[in-house]
GROMACS .gro file of C-alpha atoms in nm:
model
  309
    1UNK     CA    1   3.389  -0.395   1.324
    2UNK     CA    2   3.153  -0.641   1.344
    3UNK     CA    3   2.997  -0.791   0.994
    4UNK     CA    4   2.612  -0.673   0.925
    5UNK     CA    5   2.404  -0.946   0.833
    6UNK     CA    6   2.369  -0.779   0.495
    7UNK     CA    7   2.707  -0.830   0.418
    8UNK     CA    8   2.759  -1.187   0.558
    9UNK     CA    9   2.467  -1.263   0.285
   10UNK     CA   10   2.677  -1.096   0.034
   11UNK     CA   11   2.939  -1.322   0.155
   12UNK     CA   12   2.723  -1.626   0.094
   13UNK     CA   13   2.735  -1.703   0.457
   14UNK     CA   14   2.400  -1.950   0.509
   15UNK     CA   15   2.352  -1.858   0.879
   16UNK     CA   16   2.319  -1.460   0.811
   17UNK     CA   17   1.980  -1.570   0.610
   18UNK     CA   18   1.827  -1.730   0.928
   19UNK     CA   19   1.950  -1.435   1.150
   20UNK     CA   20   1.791  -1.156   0.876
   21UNK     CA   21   1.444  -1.372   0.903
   22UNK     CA   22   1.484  -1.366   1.291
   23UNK     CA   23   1.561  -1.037   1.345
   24UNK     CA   24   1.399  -0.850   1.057
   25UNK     CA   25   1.130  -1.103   0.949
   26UNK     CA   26   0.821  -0.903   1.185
   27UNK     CA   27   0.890  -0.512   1.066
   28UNK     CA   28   0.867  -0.686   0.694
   29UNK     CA   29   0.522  -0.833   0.777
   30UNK     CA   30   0.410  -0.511   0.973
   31UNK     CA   31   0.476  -0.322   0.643
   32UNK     CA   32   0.344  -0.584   0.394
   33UNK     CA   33   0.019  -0.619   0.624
   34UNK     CA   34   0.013  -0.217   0.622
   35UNK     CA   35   0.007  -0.199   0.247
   36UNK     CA   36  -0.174  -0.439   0.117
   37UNK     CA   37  -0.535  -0.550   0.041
   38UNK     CA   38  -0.590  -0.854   0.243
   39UNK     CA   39  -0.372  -1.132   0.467
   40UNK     CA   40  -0.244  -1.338   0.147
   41UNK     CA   41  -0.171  -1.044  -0.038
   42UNK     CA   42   0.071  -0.966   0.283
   43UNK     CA   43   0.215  -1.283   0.224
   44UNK     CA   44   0.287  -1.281  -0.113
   45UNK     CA   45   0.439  -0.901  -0.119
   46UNK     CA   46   0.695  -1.059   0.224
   47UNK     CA   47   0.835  -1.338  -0.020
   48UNK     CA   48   0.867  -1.081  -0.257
   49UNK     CA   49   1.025  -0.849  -0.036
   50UNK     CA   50   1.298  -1.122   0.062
   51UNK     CA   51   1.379  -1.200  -0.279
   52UNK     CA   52   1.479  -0.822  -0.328
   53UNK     CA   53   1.648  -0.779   0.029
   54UNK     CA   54   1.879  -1.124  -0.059
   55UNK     CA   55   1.953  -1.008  -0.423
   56UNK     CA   56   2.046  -0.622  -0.294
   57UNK     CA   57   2.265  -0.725   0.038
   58UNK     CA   58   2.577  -0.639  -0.173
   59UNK     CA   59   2.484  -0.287  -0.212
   60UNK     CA   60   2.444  -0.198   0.148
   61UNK     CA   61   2.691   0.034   0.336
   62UNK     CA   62   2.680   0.048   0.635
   63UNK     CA   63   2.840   0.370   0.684
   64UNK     CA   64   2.590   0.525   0.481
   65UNK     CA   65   2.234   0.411   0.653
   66UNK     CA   66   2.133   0.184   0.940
   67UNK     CA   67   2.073  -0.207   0.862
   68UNK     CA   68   1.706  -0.185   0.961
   69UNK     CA   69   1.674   0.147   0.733
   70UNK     CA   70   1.796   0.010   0.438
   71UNK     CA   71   1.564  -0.264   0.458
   72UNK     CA   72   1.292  -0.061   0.519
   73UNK     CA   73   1.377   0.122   0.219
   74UNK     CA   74   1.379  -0.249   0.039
   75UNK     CA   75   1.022  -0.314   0.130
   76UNK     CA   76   0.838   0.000   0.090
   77UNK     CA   77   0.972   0.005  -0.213
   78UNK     CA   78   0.826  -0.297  -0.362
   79UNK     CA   79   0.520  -0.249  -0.159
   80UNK     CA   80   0.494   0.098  -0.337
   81UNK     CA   81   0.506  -0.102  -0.676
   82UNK     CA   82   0.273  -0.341  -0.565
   83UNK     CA   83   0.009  -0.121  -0.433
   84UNK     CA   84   0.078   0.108  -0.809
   85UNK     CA   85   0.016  -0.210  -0.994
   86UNK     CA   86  -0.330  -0.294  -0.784
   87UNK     CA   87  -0.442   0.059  -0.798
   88UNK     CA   88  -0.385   0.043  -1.236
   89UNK     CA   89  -0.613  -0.250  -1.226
   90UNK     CA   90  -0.872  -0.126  -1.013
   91UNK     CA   91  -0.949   0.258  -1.161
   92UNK     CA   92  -0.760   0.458  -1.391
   93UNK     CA   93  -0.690   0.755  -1.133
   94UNK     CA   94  -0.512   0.609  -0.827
   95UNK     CA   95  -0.412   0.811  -0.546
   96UNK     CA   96  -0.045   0.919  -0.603
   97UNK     CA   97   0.252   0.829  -0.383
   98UNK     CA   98   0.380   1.148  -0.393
   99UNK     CA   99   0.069   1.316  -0.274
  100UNK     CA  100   0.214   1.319   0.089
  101UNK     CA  101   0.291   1.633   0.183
  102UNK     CA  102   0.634   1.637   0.366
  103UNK     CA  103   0.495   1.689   0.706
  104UNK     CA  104   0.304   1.359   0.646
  105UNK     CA  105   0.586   1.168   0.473
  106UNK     CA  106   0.852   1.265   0.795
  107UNK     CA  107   0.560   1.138   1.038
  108UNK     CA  108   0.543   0.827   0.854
  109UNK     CA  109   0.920   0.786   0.904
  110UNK     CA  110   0.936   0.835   1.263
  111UNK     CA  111   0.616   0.605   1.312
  112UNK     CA  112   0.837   0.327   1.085
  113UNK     CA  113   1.120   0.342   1.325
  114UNK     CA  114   0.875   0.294   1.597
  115UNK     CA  115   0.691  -0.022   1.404
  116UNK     CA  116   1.094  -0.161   1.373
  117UNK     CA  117   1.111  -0.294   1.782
  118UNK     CA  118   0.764  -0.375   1.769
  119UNK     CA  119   0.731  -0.596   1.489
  120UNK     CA  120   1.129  -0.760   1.579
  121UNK     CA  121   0.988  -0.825   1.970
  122UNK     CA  122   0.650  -0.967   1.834
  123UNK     CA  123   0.846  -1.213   1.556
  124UNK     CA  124   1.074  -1.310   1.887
  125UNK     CA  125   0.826  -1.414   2.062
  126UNK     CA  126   0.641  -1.683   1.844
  127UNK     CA  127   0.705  -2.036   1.935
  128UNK     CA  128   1.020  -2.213   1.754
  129UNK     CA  129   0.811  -2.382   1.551
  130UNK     CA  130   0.574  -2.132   1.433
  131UNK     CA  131   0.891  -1.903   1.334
  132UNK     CA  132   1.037  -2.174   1.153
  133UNK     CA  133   0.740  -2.242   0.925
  134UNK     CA  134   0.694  -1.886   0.844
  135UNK     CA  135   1.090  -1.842   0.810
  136UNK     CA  136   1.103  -2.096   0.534
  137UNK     CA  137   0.760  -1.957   0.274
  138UNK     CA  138   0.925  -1.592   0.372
  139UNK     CA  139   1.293  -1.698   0.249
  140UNK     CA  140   1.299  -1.960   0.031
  141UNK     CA  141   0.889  -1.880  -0.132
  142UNK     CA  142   0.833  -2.244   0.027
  143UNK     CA  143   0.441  -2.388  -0.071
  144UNK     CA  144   0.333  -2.562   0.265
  145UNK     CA  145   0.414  -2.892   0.094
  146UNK     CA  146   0.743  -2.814   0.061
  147UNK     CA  147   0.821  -2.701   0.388
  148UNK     CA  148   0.673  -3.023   0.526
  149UNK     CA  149   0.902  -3.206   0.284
  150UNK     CA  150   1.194  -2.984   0.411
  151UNK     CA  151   1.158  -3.047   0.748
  152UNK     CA  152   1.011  -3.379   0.735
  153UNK     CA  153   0.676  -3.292   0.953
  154UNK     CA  154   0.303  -3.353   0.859
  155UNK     CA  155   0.124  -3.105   0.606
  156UNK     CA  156  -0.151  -3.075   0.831
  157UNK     CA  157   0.063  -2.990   1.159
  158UNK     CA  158   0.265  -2.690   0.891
  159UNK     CA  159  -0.017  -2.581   0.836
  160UNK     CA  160  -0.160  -2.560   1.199
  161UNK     CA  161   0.201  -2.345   1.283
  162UNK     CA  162   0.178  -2.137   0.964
  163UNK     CA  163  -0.161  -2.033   1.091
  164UNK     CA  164  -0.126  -2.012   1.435
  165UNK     CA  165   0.213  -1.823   1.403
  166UNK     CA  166   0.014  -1.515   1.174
  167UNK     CA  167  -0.278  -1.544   1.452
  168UNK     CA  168   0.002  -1.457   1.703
  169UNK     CA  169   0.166  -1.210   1.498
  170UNK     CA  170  -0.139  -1.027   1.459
  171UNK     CA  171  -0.302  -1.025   1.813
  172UNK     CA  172   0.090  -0.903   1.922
  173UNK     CA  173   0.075  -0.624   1.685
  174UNK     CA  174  -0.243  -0.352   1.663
  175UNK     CA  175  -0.201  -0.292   1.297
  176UNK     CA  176  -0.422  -0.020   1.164
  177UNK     CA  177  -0.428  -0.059   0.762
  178UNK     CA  178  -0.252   0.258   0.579
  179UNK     CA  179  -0.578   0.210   0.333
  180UNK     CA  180  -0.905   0.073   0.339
  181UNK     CA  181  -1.192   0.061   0.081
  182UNK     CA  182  -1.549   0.003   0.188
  183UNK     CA  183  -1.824  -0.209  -0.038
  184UNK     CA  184  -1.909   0.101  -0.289
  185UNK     CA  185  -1.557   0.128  -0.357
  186UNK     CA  186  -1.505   0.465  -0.186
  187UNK     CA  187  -1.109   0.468  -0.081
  188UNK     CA  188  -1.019   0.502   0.346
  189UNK     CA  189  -0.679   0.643   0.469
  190UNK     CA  190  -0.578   0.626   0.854
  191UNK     CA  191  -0.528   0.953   1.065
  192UNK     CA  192  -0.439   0.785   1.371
  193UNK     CA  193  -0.539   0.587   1.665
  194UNK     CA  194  -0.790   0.731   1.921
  195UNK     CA  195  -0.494   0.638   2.220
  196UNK     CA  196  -0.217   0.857   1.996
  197UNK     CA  197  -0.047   0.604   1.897
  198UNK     CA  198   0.124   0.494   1.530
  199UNK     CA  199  -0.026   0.241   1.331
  200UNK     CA  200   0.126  -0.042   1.463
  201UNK     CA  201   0.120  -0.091   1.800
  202UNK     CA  202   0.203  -0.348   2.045
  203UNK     CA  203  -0.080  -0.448   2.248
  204UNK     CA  204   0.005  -0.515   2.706
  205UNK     CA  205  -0.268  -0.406   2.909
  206UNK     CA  206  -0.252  -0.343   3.232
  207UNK     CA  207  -0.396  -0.569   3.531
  208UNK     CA  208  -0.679  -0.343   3.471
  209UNK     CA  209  -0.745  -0.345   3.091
  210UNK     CA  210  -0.726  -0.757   3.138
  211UNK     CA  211  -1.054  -0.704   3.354
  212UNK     CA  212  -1.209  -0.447   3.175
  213UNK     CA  213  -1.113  -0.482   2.839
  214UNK     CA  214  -0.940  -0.235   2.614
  215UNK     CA  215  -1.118  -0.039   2.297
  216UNK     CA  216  -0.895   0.207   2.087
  217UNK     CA  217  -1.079   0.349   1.790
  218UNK     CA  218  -0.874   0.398   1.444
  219UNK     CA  219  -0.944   0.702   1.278
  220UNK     CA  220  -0.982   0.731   0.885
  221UNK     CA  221  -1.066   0.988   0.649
  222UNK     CA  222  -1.275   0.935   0.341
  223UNK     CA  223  -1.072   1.014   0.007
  224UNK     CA  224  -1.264   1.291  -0.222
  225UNK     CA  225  -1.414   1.104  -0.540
  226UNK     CA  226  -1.487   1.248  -0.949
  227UNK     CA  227  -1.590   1.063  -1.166
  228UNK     CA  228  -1.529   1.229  -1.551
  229UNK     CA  229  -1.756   1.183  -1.838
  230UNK     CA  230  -1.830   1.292  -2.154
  231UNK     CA  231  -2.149   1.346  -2.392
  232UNK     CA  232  -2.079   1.199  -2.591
  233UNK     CA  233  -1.908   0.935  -2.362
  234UNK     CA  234  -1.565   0.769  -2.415
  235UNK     CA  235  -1.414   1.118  -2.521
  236UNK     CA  236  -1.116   1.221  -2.413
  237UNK     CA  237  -1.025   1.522  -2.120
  238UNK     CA  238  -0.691   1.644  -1.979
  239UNK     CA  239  -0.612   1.587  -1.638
  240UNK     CA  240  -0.308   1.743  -1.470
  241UNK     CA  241  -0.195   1.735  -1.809
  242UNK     CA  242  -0.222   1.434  -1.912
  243UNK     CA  243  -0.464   1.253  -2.152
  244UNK     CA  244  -0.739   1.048  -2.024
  245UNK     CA  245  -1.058   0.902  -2.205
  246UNK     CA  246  -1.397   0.884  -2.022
  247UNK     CA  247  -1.496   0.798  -1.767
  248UNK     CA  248  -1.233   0.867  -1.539
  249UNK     CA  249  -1.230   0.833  -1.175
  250UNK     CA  250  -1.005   1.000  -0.935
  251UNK     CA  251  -0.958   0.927  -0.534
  252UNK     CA  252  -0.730   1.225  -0.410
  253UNK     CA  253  -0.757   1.340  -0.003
  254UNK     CA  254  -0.944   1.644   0.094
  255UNK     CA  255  -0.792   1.988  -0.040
  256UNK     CA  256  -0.600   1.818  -0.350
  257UNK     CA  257  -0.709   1.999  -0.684
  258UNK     CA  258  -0.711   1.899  -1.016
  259UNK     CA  259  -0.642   2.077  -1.300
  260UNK     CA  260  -0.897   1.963  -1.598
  261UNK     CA  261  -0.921   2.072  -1.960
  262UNK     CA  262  -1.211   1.964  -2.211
  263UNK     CA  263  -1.095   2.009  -2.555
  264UNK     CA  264  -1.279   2.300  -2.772
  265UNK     CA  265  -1.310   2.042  -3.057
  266UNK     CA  266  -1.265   1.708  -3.177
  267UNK     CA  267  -1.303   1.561  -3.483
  268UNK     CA  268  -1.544   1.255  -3.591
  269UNK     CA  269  -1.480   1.261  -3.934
  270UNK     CA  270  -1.400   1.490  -4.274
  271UNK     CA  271  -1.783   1.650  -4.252
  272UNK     CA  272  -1.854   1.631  -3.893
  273UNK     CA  273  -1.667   1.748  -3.585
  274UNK     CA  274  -1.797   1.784  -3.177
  275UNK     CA  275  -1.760   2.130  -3.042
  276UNK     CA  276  -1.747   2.149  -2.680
  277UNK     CA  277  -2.089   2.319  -2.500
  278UNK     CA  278  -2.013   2.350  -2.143
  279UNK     CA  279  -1.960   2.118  -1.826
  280UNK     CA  280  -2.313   2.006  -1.675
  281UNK     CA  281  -2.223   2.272  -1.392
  282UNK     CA  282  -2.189   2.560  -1.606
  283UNK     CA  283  -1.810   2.582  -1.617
  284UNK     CA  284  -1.573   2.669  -1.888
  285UNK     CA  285  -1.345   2.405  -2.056
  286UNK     CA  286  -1.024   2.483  -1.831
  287UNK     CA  287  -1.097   2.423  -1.463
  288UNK     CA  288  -0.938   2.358  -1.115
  289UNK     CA  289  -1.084   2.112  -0.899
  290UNK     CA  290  -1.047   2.086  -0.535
  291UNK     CA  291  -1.182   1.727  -0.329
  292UNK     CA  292  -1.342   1.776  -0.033
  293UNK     CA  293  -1.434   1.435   0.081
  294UNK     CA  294  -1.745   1.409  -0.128
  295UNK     CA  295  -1.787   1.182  -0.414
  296UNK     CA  296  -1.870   1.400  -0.763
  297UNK     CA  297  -1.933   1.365  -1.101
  298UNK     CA  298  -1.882   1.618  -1.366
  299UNK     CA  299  -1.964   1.590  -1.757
  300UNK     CA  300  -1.864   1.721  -2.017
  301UNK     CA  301  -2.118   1.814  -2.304
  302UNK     CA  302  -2.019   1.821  -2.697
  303UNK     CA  303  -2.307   1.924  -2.981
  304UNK     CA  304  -2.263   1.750  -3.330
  305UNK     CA  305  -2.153   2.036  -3.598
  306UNK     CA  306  -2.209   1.895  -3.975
  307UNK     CA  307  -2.012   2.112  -4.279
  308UNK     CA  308  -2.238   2.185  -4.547
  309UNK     CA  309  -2.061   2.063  -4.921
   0.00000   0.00000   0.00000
């Protein structure tokens, strides 16, 4: 049988690095671009990706998964990780992974496997040069400078390939982001492309569509908001079980619930404890929550109670 790139890497053999950045190099950018927040991000989470996909070659089998799966695996994982750490920084209640239902999570596999000949026929058909610029900062993490070094051509023409070879990538591939956020911060996921399609999609009109142009529409759906306070603020409320202090702010798609708990009492000090009054809607502590696409936000109400000595 004949050796998988994977394990020719394992083997050390040099040339099985250029063939997994030929053959494999555009379904890694068509994921990074999917998942993350802007073009250098993408290029950051590819070298990334590469790192992981050279260091884990020796634990592929091929008898157990397809090449292109297990990388696939490879980079959504680390995308995952990436987009977790982003979402931490950004707001304290990110939208869960495993909120995909399993419906949604087999449809993303089956559009994946469709993004795989796409993104490996677009990365074919970039110029020699262009491929070998971007070939080099995806391997090897190469700074423009030190590709020019490397292969002894002018910063300024690298940097015309490096460019030129994304441009290409990009107006080859239709790429619809998984996630979007708009200026307020509100939180976008994609439903689909008006034409059906997944959300990557390689682009040939027709004799027709070169005359009259071509307009697909993506499709997104707005992620339910709520916002958590306290008044007091800064207090803490249970969500799903876990602790969080106020304000807390959860994006979670239409029909999710919640499960939120306002403790009866907390204590300020030996004399003087807050007793819990009622959410500004009238609930009771202990409440479900269900997002329908609107942004909320719900507060929770304490009264100062001072012991008498």
């Amino acid at each position: 049988m004949k050796p998988t790139i994977l394990s020719r890497i394992a083997a050390g053999d040099a040339d099985a690095v250029e063939d997994c950045l030929r053959k494999y190099g555009g379904l890694v950018w068509s994921l990074a671009r999917r998942f993350s927040a802007d073009h250098a991000d993408a290029e950051d989470a590819v070298q990334e990706i590469f790192v992981d996909i050279w260091r884990s070659a020796g634990r592929f089998d091929p008898e157990r998964s397809a090449e292109n799966t297990y990388i696939t695996m490879i980079a959504r994982r680390r995308l995952i990780d990436r987009r977790r750490r982003r979402d931490r920084r950004l707001q304290p209640g990110a939208l869960p992974d495993d909120s995909l239902t399993p419906a949604a999570a087999r449809s993303n596999h089956y559009e994946l496997v469709d993004e795989v000949q796409q993104a490996q026929d677009a990365m074919q058909r970039l110029r020699p040069e262009e491929r070998q610029v971007l070939d080099l900062a995806i391997n090897h993490g190469l700074t423009q400078t030190e590709i020019a070094a490397t292969i002894q051509m002018p910063l300024g023409t690298v940097k015309t390939h490096a460019r030129r070879g994304l441009a290409r990538l990009r107006e080859m591939l239709n790429v619809a982001p998984a996630e979007q956020t708009d200026a307020s911060g509100r939180r976008y996921v994609f439903r689909g492309w008006s034409n059906g399609g997944p959300a990557t999609q390689q682009i040939v009109p027709t004799d027709e569509q070169v005359e009259t142009g071509i307009k697909w529409t993506a499709n997104y759906e707005i992620l339910g908001r709520l916002t958590l306070e306290t008044s007091p603020s800064g207090l803490p409320v249970t969500v799903d079980g876990a602790e969080c202090r106020t304000p807390c702010v959860y994006d979670r798609a239409n029909g999710s619930q919640l499960r939120i708990a306002a403790p009866a009492s907390l204590p300020v000090n030996e004399g003087t404890r807050l007793d819990f009054a009622g959410w500004g809607d009238g609930a009771g502590a202990e409440r479900a929550w269900t997002f329908d696409g609107t942004a909320r936000t719900l507060t929770a109400r304490y009264e100062t109670r001072h012991r008498l000595i």
